[in-house]
PDB file of C-alpha atoms in Angstrom:
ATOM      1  CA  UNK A 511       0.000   0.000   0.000  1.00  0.00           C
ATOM      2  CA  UNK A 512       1.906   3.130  -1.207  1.00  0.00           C
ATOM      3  CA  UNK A 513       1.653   6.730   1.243  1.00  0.00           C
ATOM      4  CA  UNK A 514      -1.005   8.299  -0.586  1.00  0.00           C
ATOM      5  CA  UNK A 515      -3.408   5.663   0.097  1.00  0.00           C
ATOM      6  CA  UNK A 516      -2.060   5.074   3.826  1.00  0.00           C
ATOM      7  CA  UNK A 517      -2.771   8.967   4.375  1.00  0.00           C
ATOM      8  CA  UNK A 518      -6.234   8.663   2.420  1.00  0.00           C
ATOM      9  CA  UNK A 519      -7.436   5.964   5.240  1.00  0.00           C
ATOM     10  CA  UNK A 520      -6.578   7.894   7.618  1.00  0.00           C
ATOM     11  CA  UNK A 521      -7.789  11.056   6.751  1.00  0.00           C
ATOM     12  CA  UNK A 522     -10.615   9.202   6.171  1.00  0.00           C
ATOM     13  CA  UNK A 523     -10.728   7.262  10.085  1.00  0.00           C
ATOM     14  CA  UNK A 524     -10.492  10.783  11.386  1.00  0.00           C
ATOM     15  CA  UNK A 525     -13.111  12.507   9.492  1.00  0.00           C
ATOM     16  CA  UNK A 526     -15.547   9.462  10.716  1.00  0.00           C
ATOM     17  CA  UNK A 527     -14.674  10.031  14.671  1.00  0.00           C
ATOM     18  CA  UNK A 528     -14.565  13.795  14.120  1.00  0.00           C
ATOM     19  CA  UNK A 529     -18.461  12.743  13.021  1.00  0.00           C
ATOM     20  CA  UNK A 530     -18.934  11.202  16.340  1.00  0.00           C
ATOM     21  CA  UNK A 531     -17.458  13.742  18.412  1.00  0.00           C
ATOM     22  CA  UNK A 532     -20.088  16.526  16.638  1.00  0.00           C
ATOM     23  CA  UNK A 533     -22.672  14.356  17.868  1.00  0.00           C
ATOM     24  CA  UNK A 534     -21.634  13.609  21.027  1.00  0.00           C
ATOM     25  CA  UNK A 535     -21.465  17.629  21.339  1.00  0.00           C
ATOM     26  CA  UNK A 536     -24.621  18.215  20.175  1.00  0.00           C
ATOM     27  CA  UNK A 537     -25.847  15.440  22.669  1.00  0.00           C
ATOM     28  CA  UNK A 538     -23.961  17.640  25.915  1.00  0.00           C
ATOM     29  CA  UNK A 539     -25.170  21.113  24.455  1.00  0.00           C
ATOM     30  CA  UNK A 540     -28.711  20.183  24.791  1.00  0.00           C
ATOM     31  CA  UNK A 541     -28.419  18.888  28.327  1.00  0.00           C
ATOM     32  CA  UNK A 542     -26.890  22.119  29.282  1.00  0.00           C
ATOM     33  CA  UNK A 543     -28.994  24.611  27.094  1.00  0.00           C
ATOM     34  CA  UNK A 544     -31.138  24.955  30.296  1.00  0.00           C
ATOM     35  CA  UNK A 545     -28.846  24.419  32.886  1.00  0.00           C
ATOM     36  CA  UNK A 546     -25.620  26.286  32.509  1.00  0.00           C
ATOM     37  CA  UNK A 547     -26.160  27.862  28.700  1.00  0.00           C
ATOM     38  CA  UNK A 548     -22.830  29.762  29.179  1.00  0.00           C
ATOM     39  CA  UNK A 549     -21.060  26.133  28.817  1.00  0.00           C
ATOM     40  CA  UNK A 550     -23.104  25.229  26.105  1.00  0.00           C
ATOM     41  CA  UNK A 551     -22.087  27.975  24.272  1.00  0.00           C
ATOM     42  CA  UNK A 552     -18.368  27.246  24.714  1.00  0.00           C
ATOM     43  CA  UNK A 553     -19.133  23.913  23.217  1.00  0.00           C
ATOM     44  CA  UNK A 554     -20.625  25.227  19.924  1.00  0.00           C
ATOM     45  CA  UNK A 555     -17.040  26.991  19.514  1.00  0.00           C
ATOM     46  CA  UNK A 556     -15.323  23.746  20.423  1.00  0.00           C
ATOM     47  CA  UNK A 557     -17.858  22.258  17.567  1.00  0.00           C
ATOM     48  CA  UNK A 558     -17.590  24.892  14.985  1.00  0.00           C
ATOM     49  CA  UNK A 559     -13.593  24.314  15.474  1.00  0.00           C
ATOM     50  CA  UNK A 560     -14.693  20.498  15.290  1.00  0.00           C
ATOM     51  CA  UNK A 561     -16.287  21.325  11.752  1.00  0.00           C
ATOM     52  CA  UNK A 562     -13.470  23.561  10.384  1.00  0.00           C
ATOM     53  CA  UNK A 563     -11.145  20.287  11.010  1.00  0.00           C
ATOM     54  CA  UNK A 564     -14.066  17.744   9.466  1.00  0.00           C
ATOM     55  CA  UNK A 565     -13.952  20.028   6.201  1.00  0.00           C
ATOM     56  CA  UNK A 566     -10.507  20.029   6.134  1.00  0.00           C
ATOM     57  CA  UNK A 567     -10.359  16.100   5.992  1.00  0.00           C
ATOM     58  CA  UNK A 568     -13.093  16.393   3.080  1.00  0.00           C
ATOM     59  CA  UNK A 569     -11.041  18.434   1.278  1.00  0.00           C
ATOM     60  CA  UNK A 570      -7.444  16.450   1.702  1.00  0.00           C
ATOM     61  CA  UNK A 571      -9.852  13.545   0.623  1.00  0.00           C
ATOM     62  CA  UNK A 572     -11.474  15.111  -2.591  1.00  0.00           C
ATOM     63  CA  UNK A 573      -7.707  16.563  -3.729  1.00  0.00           C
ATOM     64  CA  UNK A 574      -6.779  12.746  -3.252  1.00  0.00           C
ATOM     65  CA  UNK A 575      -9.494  11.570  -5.157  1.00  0.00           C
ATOM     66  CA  UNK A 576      -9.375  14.387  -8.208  1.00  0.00           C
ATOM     67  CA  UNK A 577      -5.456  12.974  -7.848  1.00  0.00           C
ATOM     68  CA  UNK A 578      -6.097   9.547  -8.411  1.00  0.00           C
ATOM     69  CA  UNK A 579      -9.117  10.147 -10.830  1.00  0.00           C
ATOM     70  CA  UNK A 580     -11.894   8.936  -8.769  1.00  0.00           C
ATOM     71  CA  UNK A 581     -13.672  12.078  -8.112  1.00  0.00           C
ATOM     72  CA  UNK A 582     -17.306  11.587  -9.685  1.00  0.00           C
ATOM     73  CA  UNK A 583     -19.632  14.513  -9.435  1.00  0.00           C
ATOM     74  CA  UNK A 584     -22.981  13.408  -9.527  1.00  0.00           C
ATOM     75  CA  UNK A 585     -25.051  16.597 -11.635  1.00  0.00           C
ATOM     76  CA  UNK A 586     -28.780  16.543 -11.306  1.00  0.00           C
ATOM     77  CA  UNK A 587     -31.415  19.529 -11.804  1.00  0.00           C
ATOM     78  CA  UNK A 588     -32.081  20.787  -8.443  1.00  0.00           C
ATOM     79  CA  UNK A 589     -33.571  23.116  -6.348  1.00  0.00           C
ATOM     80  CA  UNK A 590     -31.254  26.379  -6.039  1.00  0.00           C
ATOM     81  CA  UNK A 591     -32.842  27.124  -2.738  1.00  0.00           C
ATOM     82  CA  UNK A 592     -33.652  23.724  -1.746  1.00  0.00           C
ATOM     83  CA  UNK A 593     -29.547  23.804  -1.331  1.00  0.00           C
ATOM     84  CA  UNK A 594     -28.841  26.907   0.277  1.00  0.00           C
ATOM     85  CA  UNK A 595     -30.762  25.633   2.583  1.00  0.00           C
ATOM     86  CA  UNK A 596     -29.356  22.243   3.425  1.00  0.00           C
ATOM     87  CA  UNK A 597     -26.140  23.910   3.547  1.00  0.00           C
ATOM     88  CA  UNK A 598     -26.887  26.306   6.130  1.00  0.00           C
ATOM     89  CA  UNK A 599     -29.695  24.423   8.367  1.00  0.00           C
ATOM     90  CA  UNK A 600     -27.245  22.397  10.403  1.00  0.00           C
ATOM     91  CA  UNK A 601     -25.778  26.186  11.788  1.00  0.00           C
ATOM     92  CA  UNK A 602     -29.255  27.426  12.795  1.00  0.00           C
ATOM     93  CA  UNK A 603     -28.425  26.658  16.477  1.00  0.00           C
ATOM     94  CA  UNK A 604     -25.050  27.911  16.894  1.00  0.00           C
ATOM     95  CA  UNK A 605     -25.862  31.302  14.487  1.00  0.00           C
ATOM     96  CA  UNK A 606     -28.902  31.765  16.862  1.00  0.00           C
ATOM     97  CA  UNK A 607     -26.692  31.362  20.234  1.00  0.00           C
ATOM     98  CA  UNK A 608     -23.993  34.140  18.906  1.00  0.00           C
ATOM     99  CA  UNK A 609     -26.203  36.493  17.619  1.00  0.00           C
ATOM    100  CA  UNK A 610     -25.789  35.828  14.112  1.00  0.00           C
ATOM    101  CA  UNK A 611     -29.090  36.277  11.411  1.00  0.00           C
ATOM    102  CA  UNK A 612     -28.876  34.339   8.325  1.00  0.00           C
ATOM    103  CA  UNK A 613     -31.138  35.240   5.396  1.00  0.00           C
ATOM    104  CA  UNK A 614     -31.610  34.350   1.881  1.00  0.00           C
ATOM    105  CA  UNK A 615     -32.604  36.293  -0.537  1.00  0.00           C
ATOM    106  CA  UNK A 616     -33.838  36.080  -4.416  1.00  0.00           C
ATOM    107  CA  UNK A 617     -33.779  39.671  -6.044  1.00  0.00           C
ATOM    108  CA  UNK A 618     -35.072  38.398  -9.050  1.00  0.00           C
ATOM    109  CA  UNK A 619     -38.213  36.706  -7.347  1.00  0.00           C
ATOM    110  CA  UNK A 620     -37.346  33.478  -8.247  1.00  0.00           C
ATOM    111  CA  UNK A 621     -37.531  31.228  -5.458  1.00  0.00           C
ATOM    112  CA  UNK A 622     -38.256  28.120  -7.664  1.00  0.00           C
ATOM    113  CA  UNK A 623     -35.035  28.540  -9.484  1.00  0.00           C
ATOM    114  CA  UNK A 624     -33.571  24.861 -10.684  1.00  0.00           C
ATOM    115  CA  UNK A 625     -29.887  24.101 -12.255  1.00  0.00           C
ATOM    116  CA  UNK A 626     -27.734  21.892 -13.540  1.00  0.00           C
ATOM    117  CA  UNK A 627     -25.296  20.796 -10.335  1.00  0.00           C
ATOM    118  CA  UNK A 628     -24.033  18.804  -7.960  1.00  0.00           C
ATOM    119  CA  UNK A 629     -25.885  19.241  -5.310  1.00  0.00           C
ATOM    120  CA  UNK A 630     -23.451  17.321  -2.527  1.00  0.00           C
ATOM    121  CA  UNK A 631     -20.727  18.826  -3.767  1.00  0.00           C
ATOM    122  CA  UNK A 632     -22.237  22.903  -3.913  1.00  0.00           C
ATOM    123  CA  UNK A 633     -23.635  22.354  -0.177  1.00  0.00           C
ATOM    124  CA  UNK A 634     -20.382  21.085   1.113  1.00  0.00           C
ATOM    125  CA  UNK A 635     -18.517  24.092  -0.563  1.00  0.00           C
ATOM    126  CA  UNK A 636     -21.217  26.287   1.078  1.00  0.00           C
ATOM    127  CA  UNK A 637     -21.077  24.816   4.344  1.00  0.00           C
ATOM    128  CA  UNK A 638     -17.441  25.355   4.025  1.00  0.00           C
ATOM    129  CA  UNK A 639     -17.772  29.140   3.804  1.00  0.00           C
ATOM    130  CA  UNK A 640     -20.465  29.879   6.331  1.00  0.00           C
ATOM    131  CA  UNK A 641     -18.295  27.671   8.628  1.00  0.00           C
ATOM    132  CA  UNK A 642     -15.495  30.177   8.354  1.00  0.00           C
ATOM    133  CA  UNK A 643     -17.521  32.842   8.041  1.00  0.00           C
ATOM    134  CA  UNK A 644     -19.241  32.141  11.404  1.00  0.00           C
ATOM    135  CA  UNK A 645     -16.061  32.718  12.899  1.00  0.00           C
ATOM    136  CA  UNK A 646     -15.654  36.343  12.154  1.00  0.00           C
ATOM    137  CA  UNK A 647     -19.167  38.521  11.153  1.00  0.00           C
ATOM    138  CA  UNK A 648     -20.732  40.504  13.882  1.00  0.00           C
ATOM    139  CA  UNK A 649     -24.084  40.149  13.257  1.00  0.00           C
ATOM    140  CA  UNK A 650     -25.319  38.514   9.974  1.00  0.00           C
ATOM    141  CA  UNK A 651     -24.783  36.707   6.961  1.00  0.00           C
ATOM    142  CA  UNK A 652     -26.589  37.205   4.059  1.00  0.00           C
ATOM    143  CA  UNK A 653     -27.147  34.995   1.158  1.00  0.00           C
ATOM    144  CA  UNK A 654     -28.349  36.497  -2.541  1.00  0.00           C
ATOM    145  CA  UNK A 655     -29.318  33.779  -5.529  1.00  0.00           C
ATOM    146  CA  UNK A 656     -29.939  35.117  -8.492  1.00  0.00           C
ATOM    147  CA  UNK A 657     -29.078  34.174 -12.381  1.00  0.00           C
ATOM    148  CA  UNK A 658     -27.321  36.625 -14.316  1.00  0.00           C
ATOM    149  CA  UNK A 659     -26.048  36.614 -18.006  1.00  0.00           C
ATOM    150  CA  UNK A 660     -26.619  32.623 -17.856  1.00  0.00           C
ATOM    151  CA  UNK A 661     -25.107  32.102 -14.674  1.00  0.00           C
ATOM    152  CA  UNK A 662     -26.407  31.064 -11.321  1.00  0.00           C
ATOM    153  CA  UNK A 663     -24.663  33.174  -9.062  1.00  0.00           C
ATOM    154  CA  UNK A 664     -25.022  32.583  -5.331  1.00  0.00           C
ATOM    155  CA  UNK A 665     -23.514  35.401  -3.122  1.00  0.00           C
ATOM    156  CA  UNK A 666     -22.553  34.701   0.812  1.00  0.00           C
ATOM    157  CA  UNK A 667     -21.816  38.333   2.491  1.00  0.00           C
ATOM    158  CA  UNK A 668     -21.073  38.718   6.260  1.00  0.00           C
ATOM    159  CA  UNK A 669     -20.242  41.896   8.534  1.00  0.00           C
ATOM    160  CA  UNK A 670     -17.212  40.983   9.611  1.00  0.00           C
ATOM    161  CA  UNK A 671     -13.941  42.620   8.877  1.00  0.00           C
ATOM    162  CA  UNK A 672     -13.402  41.280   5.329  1.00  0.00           C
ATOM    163  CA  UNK A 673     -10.518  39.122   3.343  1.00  0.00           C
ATOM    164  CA  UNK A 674      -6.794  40.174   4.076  1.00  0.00           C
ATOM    165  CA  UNK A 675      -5.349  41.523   0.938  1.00  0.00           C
ATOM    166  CA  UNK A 676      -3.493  38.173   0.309  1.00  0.00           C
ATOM    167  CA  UNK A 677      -6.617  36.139   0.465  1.00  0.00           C
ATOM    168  CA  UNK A 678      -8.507  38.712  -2.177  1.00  0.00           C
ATOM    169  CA  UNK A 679      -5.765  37.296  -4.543  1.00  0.00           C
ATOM    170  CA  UNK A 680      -5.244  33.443  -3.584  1.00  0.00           C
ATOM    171  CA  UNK A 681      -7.280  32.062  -6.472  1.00  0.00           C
ATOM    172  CA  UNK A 682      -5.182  33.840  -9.206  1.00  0.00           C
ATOM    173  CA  UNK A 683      -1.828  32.885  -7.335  1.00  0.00           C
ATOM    174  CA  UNK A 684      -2.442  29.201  -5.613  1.00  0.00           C
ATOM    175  CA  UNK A 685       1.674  29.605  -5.291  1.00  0.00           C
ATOM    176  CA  UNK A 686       0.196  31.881  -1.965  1.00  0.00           C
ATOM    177  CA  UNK A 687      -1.268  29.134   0.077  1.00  0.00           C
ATOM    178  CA  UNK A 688       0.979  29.317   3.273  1.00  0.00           C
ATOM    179  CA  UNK A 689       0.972  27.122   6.174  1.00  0.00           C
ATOM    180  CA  UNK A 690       2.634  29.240   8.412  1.00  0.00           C
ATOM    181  CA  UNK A 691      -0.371  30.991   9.533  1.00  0.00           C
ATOM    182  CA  UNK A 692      -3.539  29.499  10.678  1.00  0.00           C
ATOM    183  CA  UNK A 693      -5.583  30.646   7.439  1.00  0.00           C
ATOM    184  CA  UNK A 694      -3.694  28.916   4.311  1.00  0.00           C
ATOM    185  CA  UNK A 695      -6.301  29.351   2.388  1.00  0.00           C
ATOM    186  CA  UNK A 696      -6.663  25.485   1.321  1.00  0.00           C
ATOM    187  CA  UNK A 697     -10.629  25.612   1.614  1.00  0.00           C
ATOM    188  CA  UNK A 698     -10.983  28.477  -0.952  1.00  0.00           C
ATOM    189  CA  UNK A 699      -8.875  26.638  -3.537  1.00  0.00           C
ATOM    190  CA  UNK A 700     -10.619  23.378  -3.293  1.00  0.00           C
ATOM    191  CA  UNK A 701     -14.093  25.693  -3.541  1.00  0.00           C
ATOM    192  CA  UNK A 702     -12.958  26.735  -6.804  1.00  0.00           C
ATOM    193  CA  UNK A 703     -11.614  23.254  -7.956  1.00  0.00           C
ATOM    194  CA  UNK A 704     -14.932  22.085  -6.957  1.00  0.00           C
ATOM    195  CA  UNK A 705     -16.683  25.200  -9.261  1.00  0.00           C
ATOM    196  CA  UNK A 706     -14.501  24.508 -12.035  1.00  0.00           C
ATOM    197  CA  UNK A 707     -15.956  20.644 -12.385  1.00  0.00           C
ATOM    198  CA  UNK A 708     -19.591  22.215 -13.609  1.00  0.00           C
ATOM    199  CA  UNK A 709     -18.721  23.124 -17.003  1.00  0.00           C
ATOM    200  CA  UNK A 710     -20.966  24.604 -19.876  1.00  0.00           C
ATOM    201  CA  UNK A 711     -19.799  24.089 -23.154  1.00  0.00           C
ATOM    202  CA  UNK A 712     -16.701  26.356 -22.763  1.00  0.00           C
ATOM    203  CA  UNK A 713     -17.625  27.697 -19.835  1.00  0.00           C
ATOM    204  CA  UNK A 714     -16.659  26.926 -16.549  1.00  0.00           C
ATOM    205  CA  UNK A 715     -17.620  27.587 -13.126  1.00  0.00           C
ATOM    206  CA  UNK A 716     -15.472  29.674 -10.844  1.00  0.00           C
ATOM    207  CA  UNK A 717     -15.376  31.997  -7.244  1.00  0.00           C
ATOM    208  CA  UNK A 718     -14.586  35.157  -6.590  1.00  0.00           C
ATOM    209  CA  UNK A 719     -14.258  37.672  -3.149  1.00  0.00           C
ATOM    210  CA  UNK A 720     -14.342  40.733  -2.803  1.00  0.00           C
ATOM    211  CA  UNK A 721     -14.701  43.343   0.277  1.00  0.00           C
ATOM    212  CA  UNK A 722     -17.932  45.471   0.912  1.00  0.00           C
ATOM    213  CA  UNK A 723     -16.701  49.159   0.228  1.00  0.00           C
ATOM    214  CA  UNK A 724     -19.503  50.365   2.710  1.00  0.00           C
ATOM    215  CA  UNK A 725     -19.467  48.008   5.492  1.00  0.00           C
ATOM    216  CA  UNK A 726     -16.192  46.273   4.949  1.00  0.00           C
ATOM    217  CA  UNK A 727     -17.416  42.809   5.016  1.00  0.00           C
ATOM    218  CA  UNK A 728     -16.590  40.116   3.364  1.00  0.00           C
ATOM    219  CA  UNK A 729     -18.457  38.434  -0.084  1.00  0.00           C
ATOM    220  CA  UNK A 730     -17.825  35.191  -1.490  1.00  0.00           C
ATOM    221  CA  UNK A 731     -19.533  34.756  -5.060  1.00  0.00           C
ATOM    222  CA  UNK A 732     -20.144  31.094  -6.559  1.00  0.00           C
ATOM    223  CA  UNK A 733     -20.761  31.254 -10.295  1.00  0.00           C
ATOM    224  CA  UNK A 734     -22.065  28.335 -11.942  1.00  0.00           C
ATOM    225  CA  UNK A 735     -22.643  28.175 -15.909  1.00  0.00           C
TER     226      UNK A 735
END
């Protein structure tokens, strides 16, 4: 068995207990919701840490598998919303203890809005964002769906203090990702290798961030062709 693999089957035994250990969690947080909620709320930080470290197993495991050639998307017509919201349901308890509103928005009206995707694969890279995100708005994250010139685009903005310059240029330079500090910037890379498998004809999807000029936030965009 050669060190890829050995690594693989472990990053995969670890992902499975870090499962267990988010449920055991949840189990202790809502025996001490009424009791002592102070503690419980130190334990949703301990889990959202708990998460960060699950997605970055999924992520050494997908880059493994796009290695190797195994990586199958599975794209299906789905429900745009019907997504968003799967992606984001799991948080409602720990947004709700810090503070945090999450809402989701469709400027165009169109809440019924279907495309061609993976849907596994676009809630994982969401739930990978509002994970981090979680960890530094103030008060809110907002999410905007709407298609535009052919493309769904589906835009995650917080109140937080925004990107560092270096991240704002990561996906053009993936020669940037550092592991000397604690953000190297490996989840927004495999975000966009997992935007670039839905394809179009020529087109192919991609992300992008930028910084709110009034509030200073931060906004992800995920465009899909």
């Amino acid at each position: 068995m050669d060190i890829q693999t050995i690594m693989a089957a472990t990053v995969h035994d670890v992902k499975n207990s870090l499962g267990l250990i988010d449920s055991q969690l949840n189990d202790v947080i809502k025996r001490l919701d009424g009791s002592d909620p102070g503690s419980a709320q130190e334990i949703r930080l301990i889990q959202l840490e708990c998460n960060r470290i699950n997605n970055g197993m999924v992520h050494m495991l997908g880059f493994y598998k796009l290695d190797q050639g195994t990586f199958s998307p599975n794209f299906a017509e789905a429900m745009v919303a019907d997504v968003v919201v799967d992606a984001t349901s799991r948080y409602t308890e720990m947004l709700l203890s810090l503070g945090v509103s999450l809402s989701i928005h469709f400027p165009d009206g169109d809440e019924e809005c279907v495309w061609y995707l993976d849907a596994n694969l676009i809630e994982g890279l969401l739930g990978n964002i509002v994970t981090n995100s979680i960890r530094y708005t103030k008060s809110q994250l907002a999410f905007d769906i709407a298609v535009i010139d052919g493309w769904l685009n589906i835009r995650m903005s917080d109140d937080g203090g925004g990107f560092p310059k270096a991240m704002l240029t990561l996906l053009d330079q993936p020669e940037q990702l550092s592991f000397q500090s604690g953000a190297t910037g490996l989840g927004l890379y495999f975000c966009q290798e997992i935007a670039k498998l839905h394809t179009n004809e020529e087109r192919k999807g991609f992300i992008s961030l930028d910084n709110n000029e009034q509030t200073g936030g931060a906004i992800f965009n995920l465009w899909l062709p």
